[in-house]
Amino acid sequence: MKITAARVVVCSPGRNFVTLVIETDQGLTGIGDATLNGRELAVASYLTEHVIPTLIGRDPQQVEDIWQYLYRGAYWRRGPVTMSAIAAVDTALWDIKGKIAGLPLYQLLGGKSRERVLVYGHANGRGLEETVDAVGKYIDEGYKAIRAQSGIPGIDKAYGVGRGDTYYEPADASLPTETVWDTPRYLAFAPQLFAKLRDTYGEGPELLHDVHHRLTPNEAAQLGRALEPHRLFWMEDATPAENQEAFRHIRRHTTTPLAVGEVFNTIWDCKQLIEEQLIDYIRCTVVHAGGITHLRRIADFAALYQIRTGSHGATDLSPACMGAALHFDTWVPNFGIQEYMRHSEETDAVFPHDYRFEDGHLICGETPGHGVTIDEALAAKYPYDPRQLPVARLHDGTMWNW
Ligand code: CS2
Ligand code: MG
C-alpha cells in the first residue's frame, strides 16, 4: 500500500481548524487534526512545504517508522509546530490502519479498558453567582465533573469566561486582546468560589479549576492549601512548567491534586514532573504531543508512577483530535478524565463523527479508524478567519502569562 496524496484543509466553521487528509492507492483515506490555536498557518505550511512531499510513495502502515522519520529525521526536534504536524500525520495513519483492519482504533491499541470515558465540562460566568448557576446547568445536563472559571471583581477579562455559558473561545480577535491580571484579587476570590460551590451542590460533583499558568510556585502552594477543604479533582497549570522543579515546592505544601501538560509537546517536557511524582494528572493531548504514537509513550511512562491522564479537550482541538483521544482514553489503563468543551453545530457538521455524550461520559464509536471524517465541500464554505489568543499584563503594564 502507498500514500498517493495528502493535503491540508484550513477552515473556520465557528473557529479555525487545520486538518490533514491522507489518501492511499487502495482508496482508503485518513484524517488528522493539526490545529494550533492562533498559529494555524505555521503548521499548515510546515505540513505542505516540508512534510507532505516526503510522505508520497510511503507505506501508510509503517506508522512507527514514519513517526521516527518525521521526528529524528527533521534534525530540528520538538516544538508545538513540528509536533502538531507530526501528530496530524500519525493520527491520519492510525485512522487508515483501523480502516485496513476493519477495527475501531481502540482495538488496535489493545482493546477496551472501560466502557465509557468520564469527561469534564467548562462552566463559566461573569461573577461568582453566575458561575455557581453555570455549574448547576452542567449538573442538570448529567455532567459528573465540572471545571469552574469565573470573572473576578477588579480583573478585566479573567481566563475562562466566555460570551455564553457553554462555549468558550479565547482566540477572539485578529490581534491579541489585552487583558489585565491581578494575583492578590484572584487568590482572595478563588477559595470563596469553591466554598460556595460545595455549599450549593454538596460533595457529589467533581470540581476542577484552571489557574492558566498565572501564579508563582509559592502562590500556587498557598492556593492549593486554601482549596483543600473544597476537595478539588485537580488544580490545573498552577505555575508555568518550563521549570519542572518548580512543582517540588507546590507539592511539598499541598495535597490538592495537580494537573499539567496541555502546552507540552513531548515526553521530555514532563519527564521530571512524572519521575519525581510532582503531578497527579498529565494533560498532553493527541494533536499537540505527537499523536497517538507519542501520547501512548507518555501515558505508559506516567503509569509507572501512578499518574493518570487528563487530556486537553478545548474547542480549538478539532473533532478529529477528540475522536482519536476518545479511542485512546477507552484503551489507556491509567485513564483519569477527558476535557470536553462542546463544539458548535457548524463544527460538528463539517466533521461528522460517531462519538456521543451520555450521562456525563463520552463513548467512542465502532467505526473502523477513529470515527471522524471531514466534509471538505462544507469546509470550503468557511474560509480561514485569522484570530489570536489574548495576552495578559499586570496593572502596571508588566507582561504576564496569559
Ligand atoms: C485551556 C484552553 O481548556 C483548557 O484547559 O487552558 O482553554 C486553552 O486556553 C486553549 O486551548 C488555548 O488555545
Ligand atoms: Mg487549561
Short mmCIF file of C-alpha atoms in Angstrom, two decimals, residues 33 62 208 272 310 336 372 400:
data_model
loop_
_atom_site.label_atom_id
_atom_site.label_comp_id
_atom_site.label_asym_id
_atom_site.label_seq_id
_atom_site.Cartn_x
_atom_site.Cartn_y
_atom_site.Cartn_z
CA ASP A 33 -6.06 17.30 13.42
CA GLN A 62 4.57 1.97 8.75
CA LEU A 208 -11.87 21.28 38.72
CA GLN A 272 10.92 15.20 35.72
CA GLY A 310 -6.49 14.03 31.68
CA GLY A 336 -8.16 9.81 34.68
CA VAL A 372 -14.25 11.15 12.36
CA TRP A 400 2.37 38.36 32.38
#
